[in-house]
XYZ file of C-alpha atoms in Angstrom:
675
model
C 88.675 19.869 -23.822
C 86.869 19.419 -20.500
C 86.358 16.042 -18.868
C 82.614 15.943 -19.656
C 83.214 16.269 -23.400
C 86.056 13.767 -23.288
C 83.909 11.180 -21.520
C 81.053 11.692 -23.986
C 83.397 11.094 -26.919
C 84.831 8.039 -25.167
C 81.400 6.474 -24.701
C 80.256 7.014 -28.286
C 83.563 6.206 -30.035
C 82.833 2.430 -30.234
C 79.420 3.172 -31.779
C 81.122 5.245 -34.460
C 83.550 2.410 -35.138
C 80.704 -0.108 -35.336
C 78.815 2.088 -37.815
C 81.836 2.621 -40.066
C 82.892 -1.043 -40.120
C 79.350 -2.358 -40.355
C 78.068 -0.028 -43.073
C 81.183 0.544 -45.179
C 83.387 -2.441 -44.299
C 83.162 -4.070 -47.721
C 84.057 -0.802 -49.408
C 86.970 0.258 -47.213
C 88.313 -3.277 -46.701
C 89.430 -5.466 -43.812
C 92.495 -3.518 -42.724
C 90.716 -0.168 -42.547
C 87.763 -1.665 -40.653
C 90.046 -3.325 -38.108
C 92.201 -0.220 -37.720
C 89.278 2.165 -37.218
C 87.379 0.010 -34.718
C 90.498 -0.896 -32.750
C 91.798 2.684 -32.759
C 88.504 4.080 -31.472
C 88.423 1.394 -28.753
C 91.897 2.394 -27.612
C 90.716 6.013 -27.502
C 87.809 4.970 -25.262
C 90.212 2.943 -23.127
C 92.536 5.940 -22.697
C 89.584 8.119 -21.659
C 88.425 5.454 -19.185
C 91.854 5.258 -17.535
C 92.046 9.062 -17.325
C 88.664 9.134 -15.575
C 89.641 6.254 -13.277
C 92.966 7.905 -12.412
C 91.292 11.243 -11.731
C 88.704 9.583 -9.502
C 91.183 7.392 -7.599
C 94.118 9.748 -7.145
C 92.879 13.127 -8.418
C 89.819 13.318 -6.105
C 87.489 14.072 -9.007
C 83.908 14.660 -7.872
C 81.132 12.534 -9.402
C 79.202 14.217 -12.200
C 76.434 13.574 -14.713
C 76.315 14.839 -18.297
C 72.760 15.134 -19.651
C 72.891 14.842 -23.439
C 69.300 14.823 -24.714
C 65.758 13.745 -23.771
C 65.155 10.037 -24.231
C 61.564 9.160 -23.265
C 59.224 11.726 -21.688
C 55.646 10.521 -21.130
C 53.779 12.194 -18.278
C 55.691 11.586 -15.060
C 57.878 9.009 -16.792
C 60.953 11.092 -17.575
C 64.162 9.632 -19.018
C 67.148 11.516 -20.396
C 70.184 10.127 -22.181
C 72.936 10.831 -19.688
C 76.462 9.826 -18.776
C 76.884 9.263 -15.033
C 80.436 9.141 -13.704
C 81.118 7.937 -10.161
C 83.237 5.206 -8.589
C 81.094 2.366 -9.973
C 80.885 3.627 -13.538
C 84.564 4.676 -13.575
C 85.560 1.160 -12.512
C 83.348 -0.462 -15.120
C 84.585 1.881 -17.853
C 88.148 0.717 -17.201
C 87.186 -2.944 -17.081
C 85.052 -2.904 -20.231
C 87.290 -0.777 -22.450
C 90.549 -2.438 -21.375
C 89.371 -5.966 -22.054
C 87.543 -4.951 -25.227
C 90.601 -3.131 -26.614
C 92.832 -6.139 -26.011
C 90.202 -8.450 -27.518
C 90.145 -6.250 -30.628
C 93.922 -6.537 -30.987
C 93.868 -10.277 -30.281
C 91.185 -10.745 -32.938
C 93.548 -9.410 -35.609
C 95.443 -12.673 -35.256
C 92.671 -15.078 -34.259
C 90.289 -14.038 -37.056
C 92.997 -13.574 -39.685
C 91.553 -16.286 -41.937
C 87.907 -15.255 -41.546
C 86.342 -13.590 -44.621
C 83.886 -11.482 -42.555
C 86.285 -9.451 -40.435
C 84.503 -6.060 -40.875
C 81.248 -7.570 -39.630
C 82.990 -9.219 -36.678
C 84.761 -6.040 -35.580
C 81.554 -4.040 -36.024
C 79.738 -6.443 -33.696
C 82.556 -6.243 -31.116
C 82.397 -2.446 -31.084
C 78.593 -2.436 -30.944
C 78.776 -4.781 -27.955
C 81.218 -2.440 -26.213
C 79.078 0.648 -26.833
C 75.985 -1.068 -25.428
C 77.936 -1.980 -22.298
C 79.246 1.571 -21.908
C 75.694 2.905 -22.248
C 74.627 0.459 -19.541
C 77.301 1.334 -16.987
C 76.975 5.111 -17.445
C 73.153 5.158 -17.216
C 71.619 7.655 -14.838
C 68.164 6.056 -14.889
C 66.499 2.703 -15.406
C 65.453 3.404 -18.996
C 68.982 3.903 -20.306
C 70.106 0.977 -18.162
C 67.462 -1.162 -19.862
C 68.577 0.106 -23.278
C 72.152 -0.991 -22.610
C 70.858 -4.221 -21.055
C 69.001 -5.139 -24.244
C 71.814 -3.793 -26.414
C 74.368 -6.240 -25.028
C 71.762 -8.978 -25.404
C 71.369 -8.163 -29.098
C 75.125 -7.875 -29.671
C 75.778 -11.152 -27.857
C 73.205 -12.846 -30.096
C 75.035 -11.540 -33.161
C 78.462 -12.540 -31.834
C 77.569 -16.006 -30.523
C 75.921 -16.795 -33.853
C 78.620 -15.043 -35.893
C 79.367 -18.270 -37.776
C 75.704 -18.480 -38.762
C 76.249 -21.314 -41.247
C 77.178 -23.540 -38.301
C 73.892 -24.972 -36.895
C 75.216 -25.290 -33.332
C 76.261 -21.617 -33.328
C 72.840 -20.444 -34.527
C 71.124 -22.641 -31.928
C 73.383 -21.298 -29.161
C 72.648 -17.703 -30.172
C 68.900 -18.319 -30.086
C 69.197 -20.083 -26.726
C 71.101 -17.159 -25.214
C 68.553 -14.708 -26.580
C 65.505 -16.644 -25.340
C 66.857 -17.408 -21.845
C 67.804 -13.774 -21.385
C 64.322 -12.701 -22.410
C 63.011 -14.648 -19.403
C 65.266 -12.687 -17.071
C 64.563 -9.418 -18.860
C 60.820 -9.875 -18.336
C 61.437 -9.903 -14.588
C 63.763 -6.917 -14.949
C 61.080 -4.932 -16.790
C 58.519 -5.795 -14.090
C 61.007 -4.591 -11.481
C 61.394 -1.244 -13.245
C 57.605 -0.905 -13.392
C 57.364 -1.696 -9.692
C 59.949 0.965 -8.848
C 58.097 3.569 -10.921
C 54.786 2.564 -9.345
C 56.246 3.007 -5.847
C 58.341 6.137 -6.314
C 57.049 7.889 -9.422
C 60.551 8.199 -10.879
C 63.212 6.076 -12.528
C 66.039 8.609 -12.081
C 68.686 7.180 -9.741
C 69.513 10.583 -8.246
C 65.849 11.113 -7.307
C 65.100 7.511 -6.407
C 67.892 6.575 -3.976
C 67.186 9.262 -1.324
C 63.517 8.210 -1.212
C 64.060 4.512 -0.525
C 64.684 4.657 3.237
C 61.316 6.345 3.778
C 59.572 3.451 2.031
C 61.190 0.771 4.217
C 58.497 -1.522 5.589
C 55.934 -0.530 2.959
C 53.599 -3.423 2.234
C 51.764 -4.546 -0.873
C 48.667 -6.677 -0.431
C 48.226 -9.483 -2.914
C 46.278 -12.764 -2.652
C 45.373 -11.982 0.931
C 49.001 -11.575 2.006
C 51.032 -8.448 2.689
C 54.345 -8.486 0.792
C 57.300 -6.194 1.306
C 57.169 -3.800 -1.630
C 60.923 -3.097 -1.617
C 61.731 -6.800 -1.452
C 59.390 -7.401 -4.376
C 61.023 -4.685 -6.488
C 64.539 -5.855 -5.628
C 63.692 -9.499 -6.327
C 62.178 -8.720 -9.736
C 65.226 -6.674 -10.688
C 67.466 -9.524 -9.552
C 65.674 -11.906 -11.929
C 67.074 -9.757 -14.719
C 70.524 -10.101 -13.184
C 70.097 -13.889 -12.988
C 69.546 -14.079 -16.728
C 72.260 -11.666 -17.777
C 74.841 -13.067 -15.353
C 73.881 -16.722 -15.884
C 72.907 -17.571 -12.329
C 71.361 -20.862 -11.245
C 68.134 -21.703 -13.146
C 68.964 -19.197 -15.921
C 72.545 -20.324 -16.484
C 72.035 -22.772 -19.337
C 72.835 -20.333 -22.147
C 76.353 -19.474 -21.006
C 78.282 -22.699 -21.783
C 76.603 -22.922 -25.197
C 77.845 -19.394 -25.920
C 81.233 -21.029 -26.503
C 80.051 -21.712 -30.055
C 81.075 -18.168 -30.920
C 84.686 -17.251 -31.761
C 87.017 -17.353 -28.738
C 87.474 -13.539 -28.588
C 83.704 -13.332 -28.139
C 83.896 -15.749 -25.215
C 86.533 -13.580 -23.569
C 84.536 -10.406 -24.102
C 81.220 -11.807 -22.865
C 82.621 -13.782 -19.922
C 85.367 -11.513 -18.629
C 84.175 -7.974 -18.391
C 80.953 -7.161 -20.130
C 77.607 -8.899 -20.411
C 77.840 -11.413 -17.580
C 79.092 -8.841 -15.081
C 76.191 -6.490 -15.811
C 74.016 -8.236 -13.212
C 76.625 -7.870 -10.476
C 77.114 -4.213 -11.368
C 73.356 -3.615 -11.275
C 72.955 -5.140 -7.795
C 75.850 -3.048 -6.451
C 74.483 0.083 -8.135
C 71.126 -0.577 -6.444
C 72.709 -1.059 -3.005
C 70.377 1.662 -1.564
C 67.459 -0.586 -2.547
C 68.928 -3.941 -1.490
C 70.016 -2.554 1.884
C 66.337 -2.037 2.745
C 65.211 -5.290 1.094
C 66.748 -7.928 3.398
C 64.753 -10.867 2.033
C 65.795 -10.080 -1.527
C 69.388 -9.778 -0.328
C 69.203 -13.256 1.177
C 67.822 -14.604 -2.119
C 70.751 -13.029 -3.956
C 73.223 -14.605 -1.508
C 71.671 -18.083 -1.697
C 71.375 -18.094 -5.498
C 74.954 -16.841 -5.774
C 76.306 -19.494 -3.410
C 74.378 -22.298 -5.131
C 75.643 -21.093 -8.518
C 79.231 -21.042 -7.258
C 78.887 -24.648 -6.097
C 76.900 -25.934 -9.071
C 79.206 -24.515 -11.740
C 82.326 -25.669 -9.892
C 81.035 -29.254 -9.729
C 80.114 -29.301 -13.407
C 83.510 -27.903 -14.358
C 85.133 -31.009 -12.874
C 83.894 -33.263 -15.672
C 84.001 -31.104 -18.818
C 86.543 -31.805 -21.551
C 86.114 -28.820 -23.862
C 88.773 -26.298 -22.813
C 86.440 -23.326 -23.343
C 83.525 -24.918 -21.499
C 85.666 -25.543 -18.420
C 86.521 -21.841 -18.326
C 82.876 -20.963 -19.023
C 81.689 -22.872 -15.971
C 84.434 -21.223 -13.943
C 82.886 -17.894 -14.986
C 79.501 -19.042 -13.666
C 81.137 -20.048 -10.400
C 83.059 -16.791 -9.977
C 79.926 -14.773 -10.693
C 78.274 -16.746 -7.916
C 80.994 -15.498 -5.546
C 80.289 -11.916 -6.592
C 76.564 -12.279 -6.058
C 76.740 -13.839 -2.627
C 79.150 -11.072 -1.608
C 76.600 -8.474 -2.678
C 73.800 -10.490 -1.054
C 75.464 -10.403 2.377
C 76.155 -6.665 2.045
C 79.804 -6.645 0.892
C 79.160 -4.750 -2.336
C 82.700 -3.395 -2.382
C 84.172 -6.906 -2.274
C 81.840 -7.982 -5.096
C 83.026 -5.106 -7.290
C 86.644 -5.815 -6.388
C 86.311 -9.416 -7.530
C 84.555 -8.237 -10.700
C 87.556 -5.960 -11.346
C 90.277 -8.568 -10.774
C 88.277 -11.346 -12.428
C 88.199 -9.372 -15.679
C 91.970 -9.620 -16.018
C 92.551 -13.277 -15.222
C 89.397 -14.548 -16.907
C 90.152 -12.683 -20.126
C 93.683 -14.049 -19.826
C 92.413 -17.618 -19.489
C 89.946 -17.348 -22.370
C 92.388 -15.700 -24.744
C 95.019 -18.206 -23.595
C 92.607 -21.003 -24.452
C 92.143 -19.371 -27.836
C 95.906 -19.415 -28.295
C 95.903 -23.145 -27.506
C 93.035 -23.758 -29.940
C 94.849 -21.754 -32.605
C 98.081 -23.653 -31.960
C 96.231 -26.976 -32.083
C 94.504 -26.100 -35.383
C 91.099 -25.477 -33.783
C 91.014 -28.538 -31.550
C 89.177 -27.857 -28.272
C 89.016 -31.264 -26.587
C 91.617 -31.413 -23.796
C 91.725 -35.203 -24.076
C 93.375 -34.719 -27.473
C 96.024 -32.346 -26.178
C 98.951 -32.775 -23.766
C 102.645 -31.957 -23.835
C 102.075 -28.497 -25.292
C 104.307 -26.638 -22.844
C 107.331 -26.931 -25.125
C 105.379 -25.977 -28.260
C 103.477 -23.032 -26.732
C 105.799 -21.804 -23.951
C 104.425 -18.255 -23.675
C 100.823 -19.445 -23.700
C 101.713 -22.028 -21.053
C 103.330 -19.368 -18.850
C 100.455 -16.884 -19.023
C 97.791 -19.554 -18.517
C 99.657 -20.758 -15.442
C 99.580 -17.190 -14.135
C 95.851 -16.996 -14.856
C 95.273 -20.305 -13.100
C 97.149 -19.197 -9.978
C 95.104 -15.989 -10.000
C 91.685 -17.626 -10.413
C 92.388 -20.216 -7.715
C 93.172 -17.374 -5.319
C 96.457 -18.876 -4.286
C 98.128 -16.700 -1.669
C 99.285 -16.595 1.924
C 97.268 -14.527 4.420
C 99.352 -11.658 5.731
C 101.862 -11.991 2.884
C 99.921 -11.783 -0.367
C 99.316 -13.477 -3.670
C 98.017 -12.817 -7.146
C 94.887 -10.793 -7.887
C 92.312 -13.474 -7.186
C 93.700 -14.035 -3.691
C 92.802 -10.534 -2.519
C 89.303 -10.350 -3.955
C 88.140 -13.947 -3.434
C 89.333 -14.094 0.173
C 87.653 -10.754 0.852
C 84.354 -12.254 -0.299
C 84.708 -15.407 1.791
C 85.715 -13.461 4.898
C 82.819 -11.024 4.359
C 80.338 -13.908 4.231
C 81.624 -15.186 7.578
C 81.576 -11.673 9.068
C 77.991 -11.145 7.889
C 76.929 -14.325 9.685
C 78.947 -13.582 12.841
C 77.501 -10.076 13.169
C 73.951 -11.251 12.477
C 73.691 -9.033 9.416
C 72.866 -11.941 7.090
C 71.284 -15.221 8.239
C 72.617 -16.996 5.134
C 76.179 -15.752 5.504
C 77.451 -18.964 7.082
C 75.974 -21.038 4.273
C 77.671 -18.803 1.717
C 80.968 -19.017 3.633
C 81.122 -22.824 3.674
C 80.008 -23.053 0.046
C 82.667 -20.475 -0.829
C 85.587 -22.352 0.716
C 84.403 -25.690 -0.692
C 84.017 -24.163 -4.160
C 87.543 -22.764 -3.780
C 88.853 -26.337 -3.525
C 86.850 -27.408 -6.557
C 88.074 -24.364 -8.486
C 91.675 -25.342 -7.783
C 91.001 -28.891 -8.961
C 89.348 -28.140 -12.305
C 91.632 -25.162 -13.054
C 94.828 -27.157 -12.578
C 93.204 -30.126 -14.324
C 92.963 -27.921 -17.406
C 96.652 -26.984 -17.193
C 97.825 -30.548 -16.597
C 95.701 -32.084 -19.382
C 96.619 -29.380 -21.879
C 100.290 -28.763 -21.243
C 101.862 -31.501 -19.081
C 100.246 -34.851 -19.850
C 101.517 -37.235 -22.493
C 100.724 -35.785 -25.957
C 97.474 -37.513 -26.911
C 97.575 -36.029 -30.394
C 100.769 -37.987 -31.122
C 99.216 -41.269 -30.003
C 96.140 -40.713 -32.085
C 97.758 -39.506 -35.292
C 101.387 -40.469 -35.261
C 104.305 -38.265 -34.383
C 103.281 -34.648 -34.927
C 100.543 -35.583 -37.418
C 96.804 -35.325 -37.100
C 93.826 -34.812 -39.309
C 92.099 -31.457 -38.935
C 89.377 -30.460 -41.311
C 89.175 -26.953 -39.885
C 92.826 -25.938 -40.251
C 93.126 -22.315 -41.354
C 96.843 -21.748 -41.011
C 98.056 -22.929 -44.384
C 99.160 -26.431 -43.351
C 98.137 -29.330 -45.524
C 95.148 -31.277 -44.269
C 96.240 -34.324 -42.344
C 99.134 -32.648 -40.537
C 99.257 -31.223 -37.034
C 102.218 -29.209 -35.828
C 101.355 -27.381 -32.576
C 102.759 -23.880 -32.734
C 102.849 -20.704 -30.679
C 100.461 -17.940 -31.662
C 101.581 -14.766 -33.463
C 102.656 -11.776 -31.388
C 99.466 -9.875 -32.163
C 97.732 -12.528 -30.025
C 100.476 -12.900 -27.411
C 100.908 -9.212 -26.520
C 97.340 -8.908 -25.133
C 98.013 -12.059 -23.086
C 101.160 -10.547 -21.595
C 99.348 -7.301 -20.730
C 96.488 -9.183 -19.084
C 98.949 -11.308 -17.124
C 100.306 -8.122 -15.544
C 96.780 -7.309 -14.367
C 96.285 -10.879 -13.141
C 99.450 -10.574 -11.066
C 99.253 -7.039 -9.715
C 95.686 -5.659 -9.881
C 94.707 -7.170 -6.532
C 97.723 -5.886 -4.622
C 97.619 -2.385 -6.159
C 93.900 -1.706 -5.846
C 92.941 -3.617 -2.674
C 93.443 -0.512 -0.471
C 91.021 1.452 -2.652
C 88.311 -1.163 -3.128
C 88.256 -2.865 0.298
C 91.064 -1.298 2.345
C 91.795 1.891 4.243
C 91.053 4.111 1.182
C 87.740 2.341 0.569
C 85.516 5.115 1.949
C 87.153 7.837 -0.127
C 87.184 5.679 -3.245
C 83.543 4.590 -3.274
C 82.034 7.726 -1.776
C 78.267 7.729 -2.280
C 78.392 5.290 -5.212
C 77.777 2.342 -2.862
C 75.399 2.716 0.061
C 75.739 0.813 3.320
C 72.953 1.025 5.878
C 73.970 2.095 9.409
C 73.718 -1.550 10.506
C 75.975 -2.837 7.719
C 79.568 -3.222 8.964
C 80.280 -6.394 7.022
C 83.290 -5.176 5.064
C 84.988 -3.686 8.119
C 84.211 -6.745 10.247
C 85.731 -8.973 7.551
C 89.202 -7.669 8.421
C 88.887 -9.078 11.951
C 87.613 -12.599 11.321
C 89.304 -15.499 13.170
C 92.606 -16.827 11.866
C 91.127 -20.172 10.800
C 88.686 -18.328 8.541
C 91.543 -16.502 6.815
C 93.477 -19.732 6.230
C 90.546 -21.935 5.173
C 90.522 -20.879 1.489
C 94.264 -21.546 1.182
C 93.957 -24.997 2.754
C 91.084 -26.015 0.458
C 92.895 -24.577 -2.555
C 96.037 -26.569 -1.761
C 93.985 -29.752 -1.293
C 92.264 -29.245 -4.647
C 95.597 -28.552 -6.347
C 97.239 -31.620 -4.814
C 94.364 -33.925 -5.786
C 94.468 -32.643 -9.378
C 98.256 -33.140 -9.495
C 97.933 -36.660 -8.115
C 95.153 -37.702 -10.504
C 96.454 -36.078 -13.684
C 100.250 -36.091 -13.268
C 101.379 -38.655 -10.695
C 98.722 -41.213 -11.680
C 98.265 -40.056 -15.251
C 95.502 -42.034 -16.928
C 93.500 -42.538 -13.723
C 90.935 -39.895 -14.669
C 90.520 -41.355 -18.154
C 89.824 -44.802 -16.698
C 87.369 -43.338 -14.172
C 85.540 -41.498 -16.951
C 85.401 -44.668 -19.050
C 83.741 -46.515 -16.161
C 81.226 -43.727 -15.791
C 78.895 -43.995 -12.829
C 76.022 -41.991 -11.390
C 78.134 -39.118 -10.049
C 80.268 -38.753 -13.167
C 77.249 -38.872 -15.492
C 75.422 -36.359 -13.291
C 78.298 -33.873 -13.475
C 79.196 -34.556 -17.107
C 75.568 -33.898 -18.109
C 75.506 -30.644 -16.117
C 73.003 -31.867 -13.506
C 70.702 -32.731 -16.450
C 69.368 -29.179 -16.542
C 69.106 -29.061 -20.334
C 67.248 -32.372 -20.383
C 64.967 -31.224 -17.544
C 64.154 -27.934 -19.248
C 63.617 -29.725 -22.548
C 61.203 -32.213 -20.962
C 59.238 -29.492 -19.174
C 59.405 -25.987 -20.587
C 60.513 -26.716 -24.164
C 58.238 -29.670 -24.967
C 55.224 -28.284 -23.110
C 55.703 -24.886 -24.710
C 55.945 -26.546 -28.119
C 52.826 -28.607 -27.381
C 50.967 -25.471 -26.274
C 52.142 -23.665 -29.380
C 50.964 -26.527 -31.578
C 47.586 -26.441 -29.808
C 47.140 -22.717 -30.440
C 48.445 -23.064 -33.998
C 46.744 -26.202 -35.291
C 43.538 -26.087 -33.234
C 43.090 -22.463 -32.260
C 44.434 -20.770 -35.373
C 43.891 -23.226 -38.223
C 40.673 -24.981 -37.143
C 38.829 -22.380 -35.072
C 39.984 -18.973 -36.294
C 40.822 -19.805 -39.899
C 38.196 -22.544 -40.120
C 35.402 -20.384 -38.731
C 36.738 -17.112 -40.109
C 38.408 -16.552 -43.452
C 38.508 -20.203 -44.508
C 34.916 -20.797 -43.342
C 33.513 -17.756 -45.119
C 35.496 -18.640 -48.214
C 33.994 -22.153 -48.130
C 30.435 -20.843 -47.755
C 30.971 -18.288 -50.491
C 32.324 -20.966 -52.784
C 29.336 -23.263 -52.116
C 26.779 -20.462 -52.512
C 28.451 -19.213 -55.680
C 28.513 -22.732 -57.114
C 24.820 -23.205 -56.578
C 23.973 -19.715 -57.773
C 25.964 -20.308 -60.937
C 23.490 -23.032 -61.923
C 20.960 -20.278 -62.576
C 23.256 -18.861 -65.258
C 22.035 -21.040 -68.150
C 22.906 -18.693 -71.026
C 19.409 -18.882 -72.603
C 17.685 -15.523 -73.189
C 14.196 -16.862 -72.540
C 15.301 -18.105 -69.108
C 16.474 -14.593 -68.202
C 13.274 -13.066 -69.651
C 11.198 -15.456 -67.543
C 13.101 -14.466 -64.382
C 12.640 -10.761 -65.229
C 8.905 -11.393 -65.723
C 8.722 -13.043 -62.289
C 10.498 -10.034 -60.822
C 8.121 -7.538 -62.416
C 5.127 -9.589 -61.272
C 6.487 -9.709 -57.755
C 7.117 -5.974 -57.753
C 3.582 -5.231 -58.978
C 2.089 -7.539 -56.371
C 4.019 -5.753 -53.642
C 2.914 -2.331 -54.981
C -0.759 -3.320 -55.101
C -0.532 -4.682 -51.589
C 1.122 -1.514 -50.326
C -1.419 0.781 -52.002
C -4.331 -1.298 -50.770
C -3.052 -1.001 -47.220
């Protein structure tokens, strides 16, 4: 079997699993549905690693497999294709690895759920949509995958559809992403209008010739490439939950924890970063759009890190950390370090999936309790979960010593921060210095809220004992067979722990092993033509020669953040609880997430509802229905009522009317003949 056929089977295997589990799950049963979907995901994962290995060490040339025509209307030509290069090979590994482990983990986490076939069908559908997205050879298939993951995320977030908060969160995610997708669709239209094609292979070589092309609108000449790139980035803002369009992501925690890991670690939220890096030939000649990407990314990194300081739900803390880390990736791409952005996407998948699935293990062990204020002292009850979450925390904080090394996050996060400084120093990006200082400050905040999670969950005094007596607590959602009213924290089953152990290996070693290929001396051979750097873009290479203080700044801020968290939550345990009880402007501002939900509700939601009511009650009911169908029905009813009075039922009345008619007819005839 040749590599093209193998890759095709690998891409479509999750779709087959989704169809079997979704359409026949009730007939074949839970075990068969789980086995088929998980087995096909592992097949896809094996294919992805073969492709990645062949590309990295086997020097496999990029190729595209054209399967069948998709949409052909005039000059608008789209074919269903599978494009394999460095970018898609990397994303294939990330998506299928995390998804396979999430499938296995879900065997344990969803053991008590009665709808397992439906859940596993949705997981596999989600994975297929993401694979279609990352292997697209044109904008149309990219858009198909883009909307496919949006649909699957809606189904997964609202999986527990009888829970009102889950249904509301699913709708919120769907609606907010439609805002971004509208901009994305306009961007695709703009590209087709400018170049007459949506095929990446045809489009990318034509972009340089269009540099400087203007578009006149409202008496002003706008850069056409900047316009196209900016509109496409709006789509990325929605899908990757960047500032202004971020509000759906924390609410997505209403879905089962495996869903959180799948959405946040490797799939939907990274699609925007992947798209910007894929379109590096466009963004390299759209400097203004690149600066917008960098600023939005840096602001998101800061915003989400500040909000994460005050959250108490264990999953929401990790969700805001995802927002923040995505901000790092975007400002790396915005300053021209696309390789560093993809490297952080790669390493982030391992430690973020580890943290989310670790949080799920805690929630499972605590009988579905998610509030960290009701935890504490769990290290001796969940020792393996504690160990792997500590590894994930060290990785996400980027703890490491320059010149010596560290865990995965150290290599990729520091590469981004150093690239931002290099972009500013070389004059390549005017906003690079802003991104650099935001990046190191956010690194300190990341260390604080990440270790805060560990300390509150595992090391503090057991709050659940204080609240419910020794080892006893009421839990109305317990699914593990314990009697209601009892709480015995326990380690998760091995089917949940094995994926955690595998991910912890990636969190430890992925940065060290793959740094030479993503951002090091093998970088040129690894990326090839998949990422384009303009002749003036030397950001990644300049990042290796930044001053010593720049290299050490992230470590210093990380250590400060770690020390402050240790002091507040361990040495002075109880200080944070007293501070939260006192409240204050700053605490309330952070706890309420900068009041974005309230702001959007007071502006967009209420005004949109008021406008809808106006169109509905005035425009539709009173004007259209009142003057149209309802109005005509009213007139017909009135006319018919009055006409019915002529129907007396007496024969002589009808004979008299007929006589009047005949007389009238004769009068008309005589008049006509006389004329």
